[in-house]
mmCIF file of C-alpha atoms in Angstrom:
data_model
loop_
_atom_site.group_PDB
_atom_site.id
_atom_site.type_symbol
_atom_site.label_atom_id
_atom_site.label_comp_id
_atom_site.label_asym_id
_atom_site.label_seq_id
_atom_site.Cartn_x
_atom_site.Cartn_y
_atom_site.Cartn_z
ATOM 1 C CA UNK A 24 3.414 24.101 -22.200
ATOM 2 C CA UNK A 25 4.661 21.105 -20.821
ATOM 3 C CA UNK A 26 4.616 20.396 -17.004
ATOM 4 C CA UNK A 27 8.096 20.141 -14.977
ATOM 5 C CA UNK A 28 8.494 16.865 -13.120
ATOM 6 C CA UNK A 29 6.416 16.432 -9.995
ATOM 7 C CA UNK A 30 4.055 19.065 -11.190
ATOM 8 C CA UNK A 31 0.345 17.036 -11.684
ATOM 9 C CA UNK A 32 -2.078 18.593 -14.765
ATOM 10 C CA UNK A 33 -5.308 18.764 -14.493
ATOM 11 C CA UNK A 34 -6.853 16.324 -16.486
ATOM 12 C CA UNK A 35 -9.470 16.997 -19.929
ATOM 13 C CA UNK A 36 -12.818 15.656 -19.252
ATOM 14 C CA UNK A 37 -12.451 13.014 -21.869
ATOM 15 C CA UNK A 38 -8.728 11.991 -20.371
ATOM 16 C CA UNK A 39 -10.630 11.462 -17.018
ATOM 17 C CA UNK A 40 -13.279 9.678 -18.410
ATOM 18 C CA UNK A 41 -11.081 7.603 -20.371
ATOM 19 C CA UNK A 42 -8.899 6.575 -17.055
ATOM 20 C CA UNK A 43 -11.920 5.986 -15.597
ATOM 21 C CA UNK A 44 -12.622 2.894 -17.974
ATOM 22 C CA UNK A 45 -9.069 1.897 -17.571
ATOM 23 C CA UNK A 46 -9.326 1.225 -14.101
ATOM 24 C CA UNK A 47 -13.009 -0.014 -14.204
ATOM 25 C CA UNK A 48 -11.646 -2.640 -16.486
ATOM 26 C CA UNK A 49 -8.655 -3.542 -14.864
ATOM 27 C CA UNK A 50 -10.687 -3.932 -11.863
ATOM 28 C CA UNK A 51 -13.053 -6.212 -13.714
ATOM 29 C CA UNK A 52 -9.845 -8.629 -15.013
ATOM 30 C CA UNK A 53 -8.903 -8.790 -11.502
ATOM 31 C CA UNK A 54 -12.046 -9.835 -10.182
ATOM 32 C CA UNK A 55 -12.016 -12.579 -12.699
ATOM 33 C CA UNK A 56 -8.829 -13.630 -11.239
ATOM 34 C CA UNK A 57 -6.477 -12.406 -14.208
ATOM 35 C CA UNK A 58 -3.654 -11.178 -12.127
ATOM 36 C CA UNK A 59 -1.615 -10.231 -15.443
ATOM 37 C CA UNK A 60 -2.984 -6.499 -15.762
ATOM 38 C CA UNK A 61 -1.302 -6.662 -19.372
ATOM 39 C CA UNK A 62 -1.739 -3.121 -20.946
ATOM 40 C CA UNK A 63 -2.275 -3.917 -24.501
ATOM 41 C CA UNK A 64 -5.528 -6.260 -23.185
ATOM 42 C CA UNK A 65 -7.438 -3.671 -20.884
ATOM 43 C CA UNK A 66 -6.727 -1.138 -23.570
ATOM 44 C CA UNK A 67 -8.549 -3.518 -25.899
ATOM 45 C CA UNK A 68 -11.192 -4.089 -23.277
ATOM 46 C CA UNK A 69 -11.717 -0.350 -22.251
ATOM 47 C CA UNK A 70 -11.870 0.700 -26.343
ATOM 48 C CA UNK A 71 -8.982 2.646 -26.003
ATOM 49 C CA UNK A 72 -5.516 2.713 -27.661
ATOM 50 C CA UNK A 73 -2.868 1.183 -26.572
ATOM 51 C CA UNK A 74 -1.270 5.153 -26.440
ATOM 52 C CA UNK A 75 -3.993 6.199 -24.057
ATOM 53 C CA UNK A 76 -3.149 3.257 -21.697
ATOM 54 C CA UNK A 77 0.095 4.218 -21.419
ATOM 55 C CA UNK A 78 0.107 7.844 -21.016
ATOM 56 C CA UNK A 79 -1.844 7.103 -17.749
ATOM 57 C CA UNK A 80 -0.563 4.165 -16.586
ATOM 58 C CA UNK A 81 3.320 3.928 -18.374
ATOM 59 C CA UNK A 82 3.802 0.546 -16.872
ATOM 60 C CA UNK A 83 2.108 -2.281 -15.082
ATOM 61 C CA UNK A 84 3.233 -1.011 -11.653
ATOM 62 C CA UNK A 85 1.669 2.492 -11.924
ATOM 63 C CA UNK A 86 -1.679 1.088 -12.748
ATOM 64 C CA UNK A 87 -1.196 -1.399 -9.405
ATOM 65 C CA UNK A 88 -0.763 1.508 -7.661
ATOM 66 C CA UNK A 89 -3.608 3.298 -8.837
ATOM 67 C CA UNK A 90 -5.887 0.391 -8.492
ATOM 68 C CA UNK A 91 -4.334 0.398 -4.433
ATOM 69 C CA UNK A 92 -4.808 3.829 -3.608
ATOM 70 C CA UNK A 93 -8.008 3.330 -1.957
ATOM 71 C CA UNK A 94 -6.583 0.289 -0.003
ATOM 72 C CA UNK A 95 -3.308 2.825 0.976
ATOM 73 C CA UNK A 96 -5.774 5.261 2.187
ATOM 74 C CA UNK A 97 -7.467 2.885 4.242
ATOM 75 C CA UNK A 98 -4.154 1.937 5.887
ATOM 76 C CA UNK A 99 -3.894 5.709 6.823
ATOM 77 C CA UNK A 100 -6.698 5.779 8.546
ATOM 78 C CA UNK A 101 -6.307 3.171 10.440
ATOM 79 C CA UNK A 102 -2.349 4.106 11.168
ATOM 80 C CA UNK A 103 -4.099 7.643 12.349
ATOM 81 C CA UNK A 104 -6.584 5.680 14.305
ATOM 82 C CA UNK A 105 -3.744 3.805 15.873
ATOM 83 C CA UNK A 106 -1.736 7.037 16.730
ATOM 84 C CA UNK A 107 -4.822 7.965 18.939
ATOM 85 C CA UNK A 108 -4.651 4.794 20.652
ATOM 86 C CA UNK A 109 -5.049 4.782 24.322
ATOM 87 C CA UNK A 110 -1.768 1.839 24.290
ATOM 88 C CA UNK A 111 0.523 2.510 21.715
ATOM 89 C CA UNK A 112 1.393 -1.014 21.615
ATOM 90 C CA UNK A 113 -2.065 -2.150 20.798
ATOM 91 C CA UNK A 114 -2.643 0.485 18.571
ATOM 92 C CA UNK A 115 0.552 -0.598 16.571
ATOM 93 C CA UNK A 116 -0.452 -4.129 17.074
ATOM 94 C CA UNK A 117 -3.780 -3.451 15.568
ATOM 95 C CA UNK A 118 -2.316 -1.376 12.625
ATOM 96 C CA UNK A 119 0.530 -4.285 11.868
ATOM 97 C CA UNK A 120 -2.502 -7.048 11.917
ATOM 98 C CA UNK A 121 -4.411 -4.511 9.775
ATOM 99 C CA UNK A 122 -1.945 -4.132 6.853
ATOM 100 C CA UNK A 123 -0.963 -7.302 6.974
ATOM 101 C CA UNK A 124 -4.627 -9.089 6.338
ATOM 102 C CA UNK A 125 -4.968 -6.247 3.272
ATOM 103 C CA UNK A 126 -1.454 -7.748 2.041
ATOM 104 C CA UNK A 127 -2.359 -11.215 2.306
ATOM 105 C CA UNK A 128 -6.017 -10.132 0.233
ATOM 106 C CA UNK A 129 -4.245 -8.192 -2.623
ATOM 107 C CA UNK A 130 -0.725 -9.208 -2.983
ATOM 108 C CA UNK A 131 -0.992 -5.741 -5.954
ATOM 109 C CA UNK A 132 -1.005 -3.603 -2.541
ATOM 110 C CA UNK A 133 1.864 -5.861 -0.558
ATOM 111 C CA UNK A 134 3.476 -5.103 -4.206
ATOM 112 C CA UNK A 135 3.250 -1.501 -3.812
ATOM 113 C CA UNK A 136 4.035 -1.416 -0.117
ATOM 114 C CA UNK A 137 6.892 -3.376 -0.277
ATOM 115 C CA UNK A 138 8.085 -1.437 -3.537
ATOM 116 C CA UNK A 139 11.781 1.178 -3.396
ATOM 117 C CA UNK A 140 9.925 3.379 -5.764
ATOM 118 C CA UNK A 141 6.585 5.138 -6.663
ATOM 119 C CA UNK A 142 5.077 5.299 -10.132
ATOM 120 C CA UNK A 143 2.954 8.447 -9.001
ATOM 121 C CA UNK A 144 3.360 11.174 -6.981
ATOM 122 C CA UNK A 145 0.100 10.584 -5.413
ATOM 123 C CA UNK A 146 1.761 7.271 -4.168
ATOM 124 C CA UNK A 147 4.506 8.953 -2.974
ATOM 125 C CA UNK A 148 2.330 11.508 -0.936
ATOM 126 C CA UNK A 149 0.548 8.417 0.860
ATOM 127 C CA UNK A 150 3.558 6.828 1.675
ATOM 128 C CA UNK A 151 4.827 10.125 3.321
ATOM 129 C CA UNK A 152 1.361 10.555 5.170
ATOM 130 C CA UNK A 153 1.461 6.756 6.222
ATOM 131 C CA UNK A 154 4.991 7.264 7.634
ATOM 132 C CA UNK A 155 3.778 10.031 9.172
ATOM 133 C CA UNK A 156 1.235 8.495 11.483
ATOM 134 C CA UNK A 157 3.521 5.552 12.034
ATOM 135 C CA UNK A 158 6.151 7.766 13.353
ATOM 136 C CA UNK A 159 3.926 9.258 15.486
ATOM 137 C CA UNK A 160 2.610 5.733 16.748
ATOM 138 C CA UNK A 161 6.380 4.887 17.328
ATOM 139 C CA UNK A 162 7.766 7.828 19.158
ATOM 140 C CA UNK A 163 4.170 7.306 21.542
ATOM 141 C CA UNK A 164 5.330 3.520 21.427
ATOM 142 C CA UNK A 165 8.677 4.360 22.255
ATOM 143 C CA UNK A 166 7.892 7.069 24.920
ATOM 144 C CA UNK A 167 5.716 4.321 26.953
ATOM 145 C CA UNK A 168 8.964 1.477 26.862
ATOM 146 C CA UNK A 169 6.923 -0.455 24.347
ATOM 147 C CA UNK A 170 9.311 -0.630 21.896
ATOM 148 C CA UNK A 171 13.130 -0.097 21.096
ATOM 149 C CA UNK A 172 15.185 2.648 20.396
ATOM 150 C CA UNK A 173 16.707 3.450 16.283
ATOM 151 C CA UNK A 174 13.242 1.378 14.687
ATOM 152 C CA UNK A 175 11.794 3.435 12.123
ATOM 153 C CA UNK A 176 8.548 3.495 9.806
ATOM 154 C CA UNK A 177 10.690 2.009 7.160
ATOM 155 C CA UNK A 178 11.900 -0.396 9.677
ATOM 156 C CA UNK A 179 8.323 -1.192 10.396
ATOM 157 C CA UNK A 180 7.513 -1.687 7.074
ATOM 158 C CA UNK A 181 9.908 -3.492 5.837
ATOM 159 C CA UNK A 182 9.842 -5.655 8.737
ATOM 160 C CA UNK A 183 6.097 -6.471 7.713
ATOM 161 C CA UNK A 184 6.600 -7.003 3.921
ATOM 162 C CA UNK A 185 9.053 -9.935 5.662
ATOM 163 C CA UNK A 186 6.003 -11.645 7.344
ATOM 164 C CA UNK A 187 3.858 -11.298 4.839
ATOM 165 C CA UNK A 188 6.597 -12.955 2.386
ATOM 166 C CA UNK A 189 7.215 -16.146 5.238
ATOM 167 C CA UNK A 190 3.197 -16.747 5.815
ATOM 168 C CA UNK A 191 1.735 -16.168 2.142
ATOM 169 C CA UNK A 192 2.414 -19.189 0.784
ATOM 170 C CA UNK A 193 1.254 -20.754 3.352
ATOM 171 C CA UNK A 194 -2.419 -18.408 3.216
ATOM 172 C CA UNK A 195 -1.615 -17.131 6.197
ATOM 173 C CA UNK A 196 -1.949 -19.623 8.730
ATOM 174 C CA UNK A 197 0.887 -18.767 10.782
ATOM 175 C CA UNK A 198 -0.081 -15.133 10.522
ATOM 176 C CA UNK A 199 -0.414 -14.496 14.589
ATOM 177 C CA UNK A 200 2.377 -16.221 15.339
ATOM 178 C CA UNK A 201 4.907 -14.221 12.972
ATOM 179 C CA UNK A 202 3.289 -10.863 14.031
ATOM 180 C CA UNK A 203 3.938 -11.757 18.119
ATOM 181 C CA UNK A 204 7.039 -12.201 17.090
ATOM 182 C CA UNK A 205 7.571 -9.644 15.346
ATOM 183 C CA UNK A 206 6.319 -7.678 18.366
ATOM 184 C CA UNK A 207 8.431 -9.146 20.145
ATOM 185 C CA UNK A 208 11.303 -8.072 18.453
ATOM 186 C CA UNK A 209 10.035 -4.554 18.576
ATOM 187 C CA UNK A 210 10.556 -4.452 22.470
ATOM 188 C CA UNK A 211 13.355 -3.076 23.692
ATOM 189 C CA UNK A 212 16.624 -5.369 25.216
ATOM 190 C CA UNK A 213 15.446 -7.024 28.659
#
């Protein structure tokens, strides 16, 4: 029996071990600053086929996100950190300065963040969870007068994926500046 769309199996020992090595090695090529993540190559690497590659990972972008779900966890944590916040303001300052420095280190997660679509549904799940806490953080933010009225998590994020695309090429040196203004912007009409 097949399984319906959205519906996750339960992976055979060897399938797990095998995706395992997949992301070990893709991992490794990263490390050793080969930012290409070409399929055909880690399946070579991993002594796998080319077949078992792609049934975990069917493109490039699925295995990114894969190899950034512990980085998107991270990020929800510290958005559910910054919910809890004593200042909602800080706490979404701290969270925006957060996620950005893990975007400027692994431009694979900005990818992800910054993508329309998921590859997995376990993506999709932390994206809900993320926008979660950071609606939480707003309507608190909101609540207080620290920010504006109609600014959403997608808002947010989008509005992040924007600074981090005006300060990496430049590594990130006008980093603080960007995010104060982008805090800035966040504040409702004087």
């Amino acid at each position: 029996m097949t399984p319906k769309a959205g519906q996750e199996t339960e992976l055979r020992a060897d399938a797990v071990r095998n995706r395992a090595r997949i992301l070990r090695i893709a991992r490794e090529r990263l490390a050793a600053g080969d930012t290409s993540l070409q399929l055909n190559a880690i399946a070579r690497l991993a002594g796998v086929g080319v077949g078992t590659v792609y049934r975990h990972f069917p493109n490039r972008h699925a295995l990114v996100e894969a190899l950034s779900a512990e980085r998107f966890r991270e990020l929800i944590a510290e958005a559910q950190a910054a919910v809890a916040a004593d200042d909602p303001r800080a706490g979404l300052h701290r969270l925006l300065r957060f996620a950005l420095d893990r975007m400027l280190d692994d431009s694979d997660f900005a990818a992800v963040l910054e993508s329309a679509a998921d590859a997995s549904a376990q993506t999709s799940d932390m994206r809900a969870e993320l926008d979660q806490a950071v609606t939480g953080l707003l309507d608190r933010a909101r609540l207080s007068g620290a920010i504006r009225d109609g600014v959403d998590a997608e808002d947010v994020r989008r509005l992040l994926c924007g600074v981090h695309h005006a300060v990496h090429p430049g590594g990130g040196a006008r980093r603080n500046l960007y995010l104060d203004v982008l805090l800035e912007g966040l504040r409702p009409p004087r």
